[in-house]
XYZ file of N, CA and C in Angstrom:
681
model
N 71.661 89.954 54.692
C 71.355 91.134 53.926
C 70.538 90.785 52.823
N 69.635 91.725 52.314
C 68.610 91.384 51.276
C 68.889 92.320 50.225
N 68.981 91.630 48.941
C 69.285 92.418 47.641
C 68.095 92.606 46.833
N 67.642 93.622 46.250
C 66.713 93.726 45.330
C 67.329 93.768 43.785
N 66.829 92.808 42.989
C 67.435 92.843 41.590
C 66.116 93.316 40.687
N 66.199 94.566 40.238
C 65.160 95.157 39.545
C 65.222 94.738 38.132
N 63.967 94.215 37.751
C 63.817 93.667 36.351
C 62.916 94.633 35.480
N 63.585 95.073 34.287
C 62.837 95.879 33.469
C 62.380 95.095 32.268
N 61.477 95.399 31.431
C 61.229 94.698 30.202
C 62.468 94.852 29.265
N 63.115 93.701 29.101
C 64.282 93.638 28.215
C 65.571 93.273 29.107
N 65.502 93.236 30.370
C 66.579 92.828 31.185
C 66.870 91.575 30.899
N 68.172 91.131 30.841
C 68.579 89.686 30.524
C 69.638 89.119 31.427
N 70.088 89.986 32.415
C 71.142 89.539 33.310
C 70.594 89.411 34.700
N 69.357 89.510 34.842
C 68.711 89.633 36.236
C 68.873 88.065 36.900
N 68.820 87.081 36.136
C 69.019 85.754 36.863
C 70.497 85.577 37.220
N 71.307 85.989 36.391
C 72.697 85.980 36.633
C 72.986 86.551 38.004
N 72.565 87.987 38.092
C 72.717 88.656 39.270
C 72.060 87.994 40.606
N 70.854 87.493 40.371
C 70.131 86.767 41.432
C 70.899 85.530 41.999
N 71.385 84.778 41.075
C 72.190 83.609 41.401
C 73.572 83.942 42.156
N 74.206 85.035 41.503
C 75.420 85.423 42.169
C 75.394 85.582 43.513
N 74.150 86.451 43.934
C 73.918 86.760 45.249
C 73.342 85.494 46.229
N 72.432 84.885 45.610
C 71.823 83.784 46.369
C 72.673 82.595 46.560
N 73.375 82.255 45.477
C 74.138 80.928 45.380
C 75.584 81.068 45.730
N 76.259 82.066 45.130
C 77.677 82.211 45.154
C 78.003 83.049 46.583
N 77.269 84.189 46.798
C 77.499 84.975 47.908
C 76.866 84.383 49.206
N 75.803 83.620 49.100
C 74.992 83.059 50.132
C 74.132 84.077 50.918
N 73.724 85.096 50.170
C 72.772 86.101 50.845
C 71.469 85.971 50.138
N 70.499 86.883 50.676
C 69.165 86.824 50.198
C 68.879 87.734 48.966
N 68.367 87.227 47.877
C 68.078 88.236 46.721
C 66.647 87.875 46.239
N 66.045 88.960 45.709
C 64.584 88.830 45.271
C 64.638 89.528 43.792
N 63.958 89.088 42.821
C 63.659 89.649 41.657
C 62.568 90.390 41.662
N 62.665 91.787 41.379
C 61.492 92.710 41.671
C 61.191 93.355 40.399
N 60.020 93.018 39.823
C 59.467 93.649 38.644
C 59.263 95.025 38.812
N 59.693 95.852 37.878
C 59.772 97.284 38.070
C 58.298 97.942 38.366
N 57.343 97.457 37.797
C 55.925 97.971 38.057
C 55.368 97.791 39.461
N 55.730 96.489 40.030
C 55.366 96.136 41.264
C 56.180 96.541 42.411
N 57.287 97.330 42.222
C 58.265 97.404 43.183
C 57.948 98.243 44.365
N 58.274 97.517 45.458
C 58.286 98.260 46.732
C 59.552 97.945 47.330
N 60.441 98.929 47.405
C 61.748 98.719 47.851
C 62.077 98.838 49.391
N 60.940 98.969 50.176
C 61.124 98.858 51.630
C 61.466 97.371 52.002
N 62.358 97.164 52.986
C 62.757 95.808 53.398
C 64.020 95.493 52.579
N 64.486 96.062 51.645
C 65.790 95.681 51.112
C 66.899 96.545 51.600
N 67.999 95.990 51.522
C 69.306 96.561 51.960
C 70.205 97.202 50.924
N 70.011 96.552 49.674
C 70.904 96.977 48.574
C 69.982 96.698 47.154
N 70.378 97.521 46.168
C 69.509 97.535 44.931
C 70.730 97.296 43.907
N 70.259 96.267 42.984
C 71.022 95.752 41.831
C 70.189 96.295 40.607
N 70.860 96.857 39.730
C 70.391 97.054 38.374
C 71.028 96.214 37.277
N 70.511 95.179 36.816
C 71.154 94.300 35.928
C 71.381 94.663 34.525
N 72.190 93.940 33.692
C 72.474 94.168 32.349
C 71.202 93.765 31.562
N 71.401 94.005 30.106
C 70.410 93.577 29.238
C 69.986 94.758 28.202
N 68.854 94.695 27.870
C 68.330 95.798 26.809
C 67.074 96.390 27.037
N 66.989 97.079 28.166
C 65.723 97.504 28.841
C 64.952 98.351 27.755
N 63.791 97.917 27.545
C 62.946 98.658 26.525
C 63.506 98.573 25.170
N 64.311 97.526 24.881
C 64.919 97.296 23.417
C 65.898 98.407 23.165
N 66.502 99.022 24.317
C 67.443 100.170 23.997
C 66.711 101.252 23.070
N 65.427 101.386 22.973
C 64.810 102.460 22.139
C 65.213 103.711 22.696
N 65.425 104.771 21.870
C 65.662 106.152 22.128
C 67.175 106.207 22.436
N 67.691 105.732 23.653
C 68.999 105.341 24.011
C 69.147 104.313 25.019
N 70.122 103.740 25.170
C 70.337 102.648 26.076
C 69.944 103.200 27.480
N 69.032 102.661 28.245
C 68.702 102.804 29.525
C 67.743 104.076 29.714
N 67.400 104.956 28.613
C 66.793 106.120 28.677
C 65.409 106.021 29.126
N 64.629 105.017 28.557
C 63.302 104.798 28.932
C 63.185 104.351 30.372
N 63.965 103.334 30.677
C 63.933 102.757 31.994
C 64.192 103.874 33.123
N 65.083 104.733 32.730
C 65.412 105.881 33.571
C 64.204 106.803 33.935
N 63.224 106.754 33.137
C 61.959 107.575 33.403
C 60.880 106.723 34.063
N 61.094 105.566 34.434
C 60.088 104.778 35.038
C 59.939 105.119 36.642
N 58.811 104.888 37.150
C 58.379 105.197 38.531
C 59.588 104.605 39.470
N 59.912 103.508 39.226
C 60.839 102.692 40.143
C 62.081 103.425 40.377
N 62.490 104.248 39.253
C 63.774 105.023 39.431
C 63.545 106.237 40.439
N 62.403 106.735 40.621
C 62.235 107.796 41.724
C 62.525 107.164 43.040
N 62.064 105.901 43.234
C 62.382 105.207 44.569
C 63.872 104.968 44.593
N 64.395 104.525 43.528
C 65.947 104.333 43.599
C 66.685 105.596 43.998
N 66.255 106.720 43.329
C 66.906 107.931 43.702
C 66.766 108.211 45.158
N 65.588 107.925 45.808
C 65.277 108.283 47.129
C 66.305 107.399 48.032
N 66.262 106.207 47.692
C 67.177 105.118 48.483
C 68.571 105.518 48.255
N 69.019 105.958 47.133
C 70.215 106.604 46.933
C 70.733 107.764 47.807
N 69.692 108.545 47.922
C 69.952 109.694 48.792
C 70.042 109.329 50.391
N 69.468 108.163 50.746
C 69.488 107.662 52.139
C 70.668 106.962 52.296
N 71.530 106.634 51.381
C 72.824 105.943 51.527
C 72.856 104.554 51.161
N 71.650 103.953 50.546
C 71.698 102.551 50.483
C 72.720 102.220 49.151
N 73.378 101.224 49.346
C 74.216 100.809 48.069
C 73.467 100.404 46.900
N 73.767 100.895 45.728
C 73.229 100.602 44.543
C 74.337 100.310 43.471
N 74.021 99.199 42.984
C 75.069 98.837 41.871
C 74.321 98.619 40.508
N 74.734 99.263 39.414
C 74.257 99.159 38.109
C 75.273 98.480 37.109
N 75.136 97.431 36.455
C 75.942 96.824 35.675
C 75.571 96.846 34.252
N 76.357 97.208 33.251
C 76.121 97.368 31.934
C 74.844 98.239 31.608
N 73.760 97.441 31.255
C 72.474 98.417 31.040
C 72.230 99.060 32.324
N 72.335 98.439 33.598
C 72.119 99.065 34.797
C 72.991 100.414 34.946
N 74.216 100.207 34.499
C 75.033 101.563 34.420
C 74.537 102.517 33.580
N 73.975 102.194 32.405
C 73.423 103.146 31.539
C 72.155 103.808 32.090
N 71.389 103.006 32.861
C 70.284 103.513 33.554
C 70.731 104.694 34.613
N 71.663 104.403 35.400
C 72.178 105.247 36.305
C 72.763 106.506 35.621
N 73.299 106.519 34.553
C 73.814 107.761 33.779
C 72.537 108.464 33.295
N 71.602 107.799 32.642
C 70.480 108.430 32.019
C 69.573 109.081 33.305
N 69.547 108.583 34.264
C 68.725 109.076 35.520
C 69.532 110.107 36.285
N 70.753 110.429 35.945
C 71.517 111.433 36.556
C 72.129 111.070 37.905
N 72.000 109.802 38.172
C 72.600 109.363 39.604
C 74.169 109.202 39.406
N 74.535 109.072 38.335
C 76.039 109.252 37.926
C 76.259 110.195 36.899
N 77.403 110.706 36.679
C 77.650 111.724 35.712
C 78.187 111.089 34.381
N 78.051 111.797 33.264
C 78.593 111.236 31.995
C 77.462 110.704 31.128
N 77.927 109.948 30.134
C 77.012 109.427 29.084
C 77.690 108.113 28.420
N 76.909 107.331 27.832
C 77.581 106.159 27.108
C 77.334 106.372 25.478
N 78.458 105.981 24.949
C 78.453 106.094 23.499
C 78.624 104.700 22.868
N 78.464 104.501 21.572
C 78.617 103.248 20.883
C 80.144 102.841 20.978
N 80.406 101.547 20.970
C 81.878 101.393 21.183
C 82.592 101.824 19.929
N 83.719 102.245 20.127
C 84.653 102.993 19.060
C 84.588 102.161 17.751
N 84.548 100.930 17.768
C 84.583 99.980 16.485
C 83.126 99.684 15.893
N 82.141 100.279 16.773
C 80.801 100.072 16.331
C 80.334 98.646 16.209
N 81.098 97.828 17.038
C 80.564 96.417 17.072
C 80.216 95.995 18.566
N 79.384 95.024 18.726
C 79.025 94.579 20.069
C 80.339 93.551 20.407
N 80.583 93.674 21.740
C 81.815 92.842 22.079
C 81.455 92.030 23.228
N 81.926 90.841 23.392
C 81.661 89.863 24.326
C 82.750 88.956 24.625
N 83.622 89.466 25.587
C 84.765 88.662 25.965
C 85.267 89.026 27.414
N 86.475 88.265 27.726
C 86.921 88.554 29.116
C 87.872 89.825 29.141
N 87.861 90.730 29.911
C 88.773 91.888 29.946
C 89.531 91.850 31.368
N 90.759 92.335 31.373
C 91.407 92.770 32.532
C 91.147 94.154 32.995
N 90.845 94.406 34.209
C 90.622 95.594 34.911
C 91.583 95.950 35.882
N 91.883 97.215 36.163
C 92.579 97.577 37.457
C 91.792 98.075 38.419
N 91.742 97.764 39.550
C 91.119 98.350 40.719
C 91.842 99.639 41.117
N 91.193 100.730 40.696
C 91.825 102.001 41.027
C 91.580 102.681 42.410
N 90.430 102.257 43.025
C 90.052 102.676 44.285
C 89.422 101.575 45.005
N 90.266 101.058 46.064
C 89.671 100.012 47.061
C 89.072 100.493 48.275
N 88.981 101.742 48.430
C 88.393 102.455 49.568
C 87.044 102.806 49.482
N 86.320 101.857 48.815
C 84.717 102.040 48.709
C 84.029 100.802 49.322
N 82.814 100.930 49.432
C 82.188 99.832 50.099
C 81.809 98.822 48.966
N 82.166 99.031 47.655
C 82.169 97.929 46.727
C 83.568 97.354 46.459
N 84.556 97.747 46.931
C 86.006 97.263 46.551
C 86.867 97.119 47.508
N 86.297 97.032 48.883
C 87.333 96.841 50.061
C 88.020 95.729 50.141
N 87.433 94.543 49.526
C 87.973 93.211 49.667
C 89.191 92.956 48.545
N 89.238 94.147 47.527
C 90.426 94.166 46.592
C 91.704 94.784 47.187
N 92.697 94.406 46.514
C 93.957 95.312 46.790
C 93.991 96.422 45.892
N 94.554 97.521 46.209
C 94.692 98.736 45.448
C 95.540 98.362 44.277
N 95.209 98.753 43.105
C 95.908 98.449 41.680
C 95.737 96.911 41.438
N 94.975 96.134 42.109
C 94.829 94.697 41.664
C 94.294 94.585 40.519
N 94.831 93.646 39.641
C 94.362 93.320 38.314
C 93.298 92.111 38.355
N 92.121 92.444 37.907
C 91.098 91.371 37.945
C 90.589 91.201 36.679
N 89.940 90.036 36.413
C 89.305 89.578 35.166
C 87.759 89.411 35.179
N 87.063 90.152 34.441
C 85.797 90.234 34.378
C 85.264 90.035 32.835
N 84.167 89.492 32.486
C 83.598 89.563 31.247
C 82.946 90.870 30.899
N 83.012 91.265 29.625
C 82.150 92.243 29.128
C 81.263 91.797 28.016
N 80.092 92.562 27.796
C 79.258 92.199 26.714
C 78.322 93.342 26.325
N 78.801 94.235 25.530
C 77.938 95.380 25.285
C 78.333 95.953 23.830
N 77.386 96.894 23.346
C 77.605 97.534 22.091
C 77.710 99.004 22.338
N 77.335 99.376 23.545
C 77.357 100.759 23.867
C 78.058 100.963 25.172
N 79.279 100.741 25.398
C 80.037 100.826 26.482
C 81.114 101.745 26.595
N 81.054 102.783 25.665
C 82.175 103.806 25.505
C 81.809 105.002 26.373
N 82.213 104.891 27.556
C 81.981 105.920 28.693
C 82.436 107.342 28.212
N 81.778 108.427 28.239
C 82.276 109.663 27.882
C 81.713 110.670 28.901
N 82.605 111.709 29.128
C 82.232 112.882 29.934
C 83.215 113.991 29.387
N 83.056 115.205 29.667
C 83.888 116.307 29.354
C 84.908 116.477 30.342
N 85.959 117.250 29.927
C 87.084 117.428 30.680
C 86.954 117.778 32.258
N 85.915 118.557 32.388
C 85.631 119.181 33.762
C 85.236 117.971 34.673
N 84.182 117.212 34.026
C 83.674 116.063 34.780
C 84.838 115.074 35.160
N 85.631 114.725 34.049
C 86.813 113.871 34.191
C 87.746 114.260 35.352
N 87.921 115.664 35.389
C 88.781 116.192 36.404
C 88.208 115.972 37.817
N 86.967 116.147 37.946
C 86.243 115.955 39.096
C 86.331 114.395 39.520
N 85.991 113.576 38.637
C 86.134 112.074 38.895
C 87.539 111.644 39.377
N 88.589 112.292 38.777
C 89.936 111.932 39.241
C 90.204 112.620 40.530
N 89.751 113.866 40.861
C 90.127 114.411 42.065
C 89.345 113.757 43.212
N 88.223 113.392 42.981
C 87.424 112.701 43.997
C 87.564 111.260 44.216
N 88.466 110.679 43.386
C 88.801 109.276 43.359
C 87.388 108.540 42.907
N 86.661 108.907 42.113
C 85.403 108.264 41.770
C 85.671 107.285 40.646
N 86.743 107.244 40.108
C 87.012 106.043 39.158
C 87.520 104.845 39.853
N 86.622 103.908 39.809
C 86.883 102.613 40.680
C 87.581 101.675 39.852
N 87.141 101.446 38.467
C 87.928 100.426 37.686
C 88.238 101.048 36.427
N 89.357 100.721 35.953
C 89.880 101.153 34.559
C 90.242 99.808 33.844
N 90.003 100.054 32.526
C 90.363 98.747 31.507
C 91.907 98.722 31.512
N 92.477 97.536 31.517
C 93.937 97.452 31.086
C 94.276 97.677 29.714
N 93.313 97.286 28.914
C 93.637 97.498 27.336
C 92.084 97.981 26.908
N 91.965 99.207 27.028
C 90.619 99.834 26.722
C 90.044 99.261 25.381
N 88.950 98.631 25.584
C 88.226 97.785 24.444
C 87.234 98.606 23.700
N 86.766 99.749 24.238
C 85.593 100.332 23.634
C 85.782 102.013 23.376
N 87.013 102.423 23.844
C 87.248 103.848 23.647
C 86.878 104.737 24.770
N 86.493 104.148 25.837
C 86.001 104.884 27.045
C 87.097 106.073 27.499
N 86.641 107.230 27.783
C 87.523 108.250 28.220
C 88.271 107.838 29.426
N 89.528 108.026 29.475
C 90.316 107.727 30.821
C 90.344 106.186 31.022
N 90.176 105.472 29.998
C 90.009 103.847 30.224
C 89.101 103.585 31.330
N 87.929 104.229 31.582
C 87.052 104.065 32.667
C 86.062 102.919 32.382
N 86.031 102.042 33.464
C 85.207 100.914 33.333
C 84.113 100.915 34.353
N 84.398 101.762 35.526
C 83.313 101.826 36.488
C 83.667 103.030 37.327
N 82.596 103.779 37.763
C 82.731 105.071 38.433
C 81.767 104.907 39.715
N 82.042 105.690 40.649
C 81.068 105.726 41.739
C 80.624 107.320 41.983
N 79.490 107.488 42.828
C 79.109 108.815 42.931
C 79.874 109.380 44.137
N 79.841 110.756 44.326
C 80.594 111.515 45.390
C 80.207 110.815 46.883
N 79.039 110.539 47.022
C 78.609 109.961 48.257
C 79.144 108.565 48.498
N 79.623 107.906 47.512
C 80.266 106.640 47.623
C 79.298 105.394 47.735
N 78.012 105.572 47.353
C 77.020 104.460 47.520
C 76.322 104.011 46.332
N 76.759 104.609 45.197
C 76.167 104.292 43.870
C 77.451 104.020 42.948
N 77.410 102.834 42.391
C 78.585 102.244 41.591
C 77.973 101.869 40.105
N 78.340 102.316 39.173
C 78.038 101.864 37.781
C 79.379 101.384 37.020
N 79.158 100.136 36.339
C 80.236 99.503 35.632
C 79.747 98.792 34.501
N 80.663 98.768 33.336
C 80.163 97.937 32.408
C 80.487 96.461 32.335
N 81.624 96.113 32.934
C 81.945 94.641 33.129
C 81.062 94.033 33.983
N 80.924 92.759 33.849
C 79.909 91.876 34.648
C 80.583 91.179 35.938
N 80.504 91.751 37.094
C 81.001 90.945 38.162
C 80.074 89.774 38.567
N 78.957 89.794 38.155
C 77.875 88.600 38.583
C 78.215 87.496 37.657
N 78.804 87.772 36.582
C 79.145 86.424 35.669
C 80.683 85.929 36.110
N 81.126 86.442 37.109
C 82.556 86.025 37.473
C 82.577 85.747 39.068
N 81.674 84.790 39.449
C 81.773 84.662 40.873
C 82.029 83.162 41.324
N 82.399 82.294 40.318
C 82.885 81.081 40.580
C 83.932 80.622 39.378
N 84.966 79.846 39.962
C 86.124 79.536 38.957
C 85.666 78.816 37.857
N 84.461 78.176 37.883
C 83.998 77.384 36.564
C 83.510 78.260 35.703
N 83.331 79.548 36.096
C 82.726 80.597 35.131
C 83.874 81.227 34.241
N 85.181 80.757 34.795
C 86.274 81.474 34.100
C 87.100 82.539 34.890
N 86.330 82.884 36.009
C 86.847 83.855 37.041
C 86.042 83.903 38.189
N 86.623 84.137 39.317
C 85.738 84.354 40.643
C 86.125 85.769 41.078
N 86.588 86.590 40.230
C 87.088 87.893 40.696
C 85.820 88.780 41.046
N 84.843 88.592 40.465
C 83.592 89.507 40.771
C 83.010 89.274 42.187
N 83.242 88.088 42.764
C 82.690 87.799 44.063
C 83.100 88.783 44.986
N 84.421 89.191 45.071
C 84.804 90.193 46.041
C 84.220 91.399 46.049
N 83.497 91.792 44.894
C 82.784 93.081 44.916
C 81.503 92.907 45.855
N 80.792 91.710 45.667
C 79.612 91.596 46.472
C 79.965 91.250 47.947
N 81.124 90.656 48.226
C 81.456 90.460 49.472
C 81.898 91.798 50.265
N 82.475 92.607 49.344
C 82.828 94.013 49.941
C 81.526 94.814 50.502
N 80.367 94.616 49.698
C 79.204 95.348 49.982
C 78.616 94.698 51.265
N 78.683 93.354 51.376
C 78.056 92.771 52.700
C 78.906 92.960 53.914
N 80.201 93.068 53.700
C 81.070 93.240 54.840
C 80.899 94.764 55.366
N 80.661 95.748 54.259
C 80.467 97.045 54.815
C 79.024 97.346 55.419
N 78.094 96.480 54.976
C 76.711 96.558 55.560
C 76.850 96.127 56.977
N 77.473 94.967 57.149
C 77.518 94.255 58.528
C 78.183 95.191 59.484
N 79.287 95.868 58.961
C 79.991 96.872 59.913
C 79.351 97.858 60.236
N 78.452 98.425 59.341
C 77.802 99.831 59.482
C 76.454 99.532 60.267
N 75.769 98.407 59.903
C 74.365 98.411 60.570
C 74.201 97.152 61.506
N 74.841 96.011 61.244
C 74.771 94.982 62.153
C 75.409 95.035 63.365
N 76.826 95.495 63.228
C 77.669 95.708 64.473
C 77.488 97.142 65.044
N 76.656 97.955 64.259
C 76.371 99.286 64.880
C 77.496 100.223 64.834
N 78.417 99.922 63.959
C 79.700 100.896 64.001
C 79.305 102.255 63.139
């Protein structure tokens, strides 16, 4: 399986994502500069964390208007798995691929520490290797991770089981303790915690590796085995 790691000006978790896939997962990964991007030949797209375009205007807002996002939207409509982490999640929100918006953390401070999450939905192609309600530990590192949506959108997310991860002890004020959501089609996941920084025990947790394994398992069952 071949993963594209999209690199914007200001991305800073692209190497983490690359090594998580290439070294921890054992699959192929390629860093793809946003201006040169041709996404044909890839099986999944990863939008890493960082500060694309210096977070000017709003986090992820300028990256969401780049040409590569048009390709990403096309691939999303074709069912390709797309994962956005931290700034990548913000880009998915700003591009309309996921509902809601991101606000500054409730204490208006940048936070960087380990957080416990609860796997709310393990019936997705990103979480099938987890147990339902499993508690996992992933690092967070953000200043604008306070997920917000109105009551109608929140009701939709709940009804459609689109809330994939919740915080055990909500650190940033996110509505509904939301740490990660998926689109209705089930192939676009955005999350603020960093699974790519938790793929080996030496990093403090290997809980993030199951997420990437889930994607590979789903892809093999769907495309390699022809199911």
